Amino acid sequence: MVTVLFFVAGALAIVSTALAVTRPNAVHALLYLIVAILSLSVLFYLLGAPFAAALEVIVYAGAIVVLLLFVVMMLNLSHQSVAEERTLLKPSIWIGPGILAAVLLGALIALLSNGAPAGGDSIEGPAAVGTALFRPYLVGVEIASFLLISGVVGAYHLGRRLKEPRP
Amino acid sequence: MRQYPIDYGLVLSAVLFAIGMAGVFVRRNVIFVLLCIEIMLNAAGLAFVLGGARWGQADGQVMFIFILAMAAAEVSVGLALIMRMFHRFKSLDTNEIARMKG
């Protein structure tokens, strides 16, 4: 059962990632990337890593892809946005990600109704991850916090408005 | 039963990484290049989680969390650079910045 679901989620990840790379429109590509991230999250859950699965959904699908989507929306607003919006409402646009996400939902429901919380014999829950993170890897956590604060400062510095827009 | 999903999972992670790398080589839009880098980081994180699941340790997930933090910092700075580039060149084509001299 777990093996079959593993292959279903893996095939979905490959298909949606390939579609995300090849779409001409950035918004469609980001939709397919969200499906790929969700199927990777199901894979993590099947591998006995529920904390990584939750973080994948929250941080990747919830923060990083939304940030990319914000920038796409900000930069593409100029000319074709209204026609773009009209074409986005057609079913032929959202039917692909919809079908892939529906297959993923079916796999998840099958997994949850099976009664197994996460596949296999070894499950490393959030407690084990937190213990490993804050005992042997404490220096790594501090370095990651340096990296994040420098990322925030760098993004603020690069993203500020210039006083004189150059011609 | 546990053994061979791990083997196929490593193949899956390699395939995802290859798709992302091909995207970086092929696409000329900067936003797509950033998206493909995210795909490659995701594939690397999948390999780490697979290793952690194979040996029954939490270290794989710890490395995945570090990759996640790195991806978040990278995408914020990258998007700020993309906006700066769009204001300067009015384009998202990577060939435009190839003409940047000095």
XYZ file of C-alpha atoms in Angstrom:
269
model
C 0.000 0.000 0.000
C 2.702 2.444 1.037
C 4.801 1.371 -1.934
C 1.963 1.981 -4.410
C 1.280 5.417 -2.919
C 4.996 6.178 -3.059
C 5.069 5.485 -6.790
C 1.870 7.465 -7.425
C 3.210 10.518 -5.573
C 6.617 10.177 -7.245
C 5.082 10.025 -10.729
C 2.948 13.072 -9.882
C 6.027 14.941 -8.691
C 7.903 14.226 -11.928
C 4.953 15.097 -14.197
C 4.050 18.328 -12.439
C 7.689 19.437 -12.184
C 8.206 18.844 -15.913
C 5.019 20.802 -16.661
C 6.127 23.610 -14.343
C 9.441 23.950 -16.153
C 7.909 23.930 -19.642
C 4.905 26.272 -19.235
C 5.284 29.598 -21.041
C 3.111 31.486 -18.552
C 4.675 32.044 -15.131
C 1.409 31.798 -13.194
C 0.577 28.394 -14.738
C 4.092 27.202 -13.953
C 3.691 28.274 -10.325
C 0.392 26.355 -10.103
C 2.147 23.206 -11.307
C 5.023 23.891 -8.898
C 2.519 23.956 -6.020
C 1.233 20.515 -7.099
C 4.826 19.246 -7.241
C 5.487 20.573 -3.733
C 2.336 18.928 -2.382
C 3.298 15.571 -3.890
C 6.799 15.879 -2.413
C 5.133 16.549 0.917
C 3.118 13.320 0.565
C 6.411 11.542 -0.194
C 7.967 12.918 2.996
C 4.940 11.758 4.961
C 5.236 8.280 3.465
C 8.929 8.181 4.362
C 8.147 8.715 8.035
C 9.027 12.413 8.189
C 5.758 14.196 9.101
C 7.527 17.338 10.381
C 9.379 17.798 7.089
C 6.095 17.260 5.220
C 4.371 20.001 7.226
C 7.311 22.377 6.754
C 7.328 21.689 3.018
C 3.702 22.778 2.707
C 3.985 25.748 5.084
C 7.294 27.220 3.942
C 7.485 26.248 0.257
C 3.848 26.376 -0.846
C 2.829 28.953 1.739
C 5.725 31.392 1.648
C 8.189 30.910 -1.207
C 5.719 30.262 -4.036
C 3.441 33.038 -2.793
C 6.437 35.403 -2.801
C 7.231 34.396 -6.402
C 3.555 34.881 -7.286
C 3.576 38.383 -5.759
C 6.523 39.411 -7.900
C 4.978 37.903 -11.056
C 1.780 39.813 -10.389
C 3.682 43.045 -9.674
C 5.788 42.882 -12.821
C 3.143 41.691 -15.294
C 0.490 44.235 -14.414
C 1.183 46.579 -17.309
C -0.419 45.549 -20.574
C -2.059 42.162 -20.936
C -3.339 41.659 -17.400
C -7.074 41.923 -18.161
C -6.988 39.547 -21.120
C -4.732 37.309 -19.062
C -7.269 37.251 -16.263
C -10.014 36.337 -18.716
C -8.055 33.412 -20.107
C -7.217 32.224 -16.589
C -10.895 31.595 -15.887
C -11.232 29.086 -18.731
C -11.355 25.441 -17.591
C -8.604 24.421 -20.009
C -6.146 26.405 -17.888
C -6.845 25.031 -14.447
C -7.939 21.506 -15.439
C -4.352 20.179 -15.491
C -3.321 21.177 -11.957
C -6.830 20.298 -10.805
C -6.606 16.693 -12.023
C -3.108 16.241 -10.583
C -4.178 17.653 -7.223
C -7.279 15.412 -7.222
C -5.133 12.293 -7.734
C -2.924 13.456 -4.868
C -5.969 14.009 -2.663
C -7.188 10.475 -3.464
C -3.795 9.049 -2.478
C -3.826 11.015 0.775
C -7.369 9.893 1.638
C -6.415 6.266 0.904
C -3.393 6.647 3.172
C -5.334 8.239 6.029
C -8.261 5.786 5.842
C -5.748 2.953 5.971
C -5.045 3.921 9.570
C -1.293 4.188 9.176
C -0.135 7.604 10.411
C 3.078 7.480 8.441
C 4.567 4.669 6.437
C 7.025 2.124 7.634
C 8.782 1.226 10.820
C 10.806 4.328 11.631
C 8.967 7.589 12.220
C 10.968 10.621 13.293
C 8.413 13.047 14.662
C 8.847 16.724 15.521
C 10.198 15.886 18.987
C 13.132 13.893 17.613
C 13.840 16.565 14.998
C 13.736 19.340 17.585
C 16.066 17.457 19.906
C 18.537 16.881 17.088
C 18.202 20.492 15.917
C 18.874 22.171 19.254
C 21.468 19.785 20.699
C 24.108 18.657 18.160
C 23.147 21.122 15.421
C 22.869 24.275 17.549
C 25.747 25.988 15.747
C 24.011 25.262 12.451
C 20.844 26.922 13.735
C 22.823 30.033 14.681
C 24.482 30.156 11.262
C 21.078 29.760 9.593
C 19.814 32.708 11.630
C 22.796 34.795 10.405
C 21.888 33.784 6.859
C 18.230 34.725 7.309
C 18.965 38.130 8.843
C 21.427 38.922 6.059
C 18.788 37.820 3.547
C 16.253 40.215 5.081
C 18.713 43.120 5.114
C 19.865 42.360 1.566
C 16.322 42.138 0.208
C 15.431 45.436 1.908
C 18.526 47.131 0.549
C 18.045 45.859 -3.001
C 14.297 46.346 -3.097
C 14.165 49.971 -1.928
C 12.957 52.677 -4.277
C 15.608 54.658 -6.075
C 15.282 58.424 -5.624
C 15.946 59.279 -9.277
C 14.643 56.647 -11.705
C 17.307 56.369 -14.370
C 16.146 56.828 -17.989
C 9.644 -3.401 1.601
C 11.360 -0.347 3.073
C 14.508 -0.874 1.072
C 13.451 -0.382 -2.465
C 11.274 2.740 -2.159
C 14.484 4.337 -0.869
C 16.364 3.241 -3.990
C 13.625 4.466 -6.300
C 13.355 7.620 -4.222
C 16.998 8.431 -4.902
C 16.301 7.950 -8.616
C 13.283 10.239 -8.256
C 15.367 12.907 -6.563
C 17.965 12.663 -9.336
C 15.235 13.002 -11.986
C 13.767 16.076 -10.284
C 17.222 17.628 -9.999
C 17.869 16.942 -13.704
C 14.564 18.561 -14.682
C 15.422 21.649 -12.654
C 18.927 21.834 -14.118
C 17.581 21.502 -17.665
C 15.170 24.317 -16.858
C 18.010 26.567 -15.702
C 19.833 25.877 -18.962
C 16.841 26.244 -21.277
C 14.644 29.037 -19.908
C 15.563 32.665 -20.543
C 13.119 34.247 -18.083
C 14.745 35.090 -14.730
C 11.657 34.108 -12.747
C 11.756 30.653 -14.336
C 15.454 30.343 -13.524
C 14.663 31.091 -9.867
C 11.803 28.569 -9.960
C 14.105 25.878 -11.361
C 16.644 26.587 -8.608
C 13.842 26.012 -6.106
C 13.068 22.679 -7.819
C 16.716 21.632 -7.543
C 16.846 22.573 -3.842
C 13.665 20.582 -3.311
C 15.231 17.531 -4.955
C 18.286 17.852 -2.716
C 16.036 18.068 0.335
C 14.222 14.936 -0.800
C 17.550 13.110 -0.967
C 18.388 14.222 2.599
C 15.020 13.087 3.962
C 15.448 9.757 2.161
C 18.824 9.294 3.805
C 17.360 10.099 7.206
C 14.528 7.619 6.661
C 16.964 4.953 5.489
C 19.090 5.112 8.640
C 16.245 5.934 11.031
C 17.797 9.200 12.186
C 16.397 12.719 12.467
C 19.526 14.268 10.893
C 18.059 14.152 7.393
C 15.148 16.312 8.445
C 17.504 18.719 10.226
C 19.435 19.145 6.982
C 16.123 19.630 5.168
C 15.264 22.470 7.566
C 18.633 24.108 6.830
C 17.969 23.788 3.086
C 14.558 25.366 3.649
C 16.071 28.356 5.475
C 18.670 28.756 2.728
C 15.967 28.611 0.028
C 13.904 31.255 1.808
C 16.862 33.651 2.105
C 17.893 32.979 -1.487
C 14.443 33.595 -2.941
C 13.999 36.877 -1.056
C 17.324 38.296 -2.262
C 16.755 36.870 -5.749
C 13.336 38.466 -6.078
C 14.701 41.823 -4.927
C 17.399 41.524 -7.603
C 14.757 40.614 -10.209
C 12.699 43.699 -9.350
C 15.803 45.882 -9.546
C 16.650 44.329 -12.914
C 13.117 44.909 -14.213
C 13.213 48.574 -13.228
C 16.589 49.004 -14.875
C 16.180 47.030 -18.130
C 12.340 46.834 -18.455
C 12.751 43.133 -19.256
C 13.155 39.784 -17.534
C 15.313 38.255 -20.267
C 18.681 36.941 -19.071
C 20.213 37.866 -22.413
C 19.614 41.521 -21.529
C 21.965 41.435 -18.557
C 24.500 39.538 -20.637
C 25.099 42.868 -22.402
C 25.872 44.624 -19.126
C 29.412 45.984 -19.353
C 31.362 46.844 -16.229
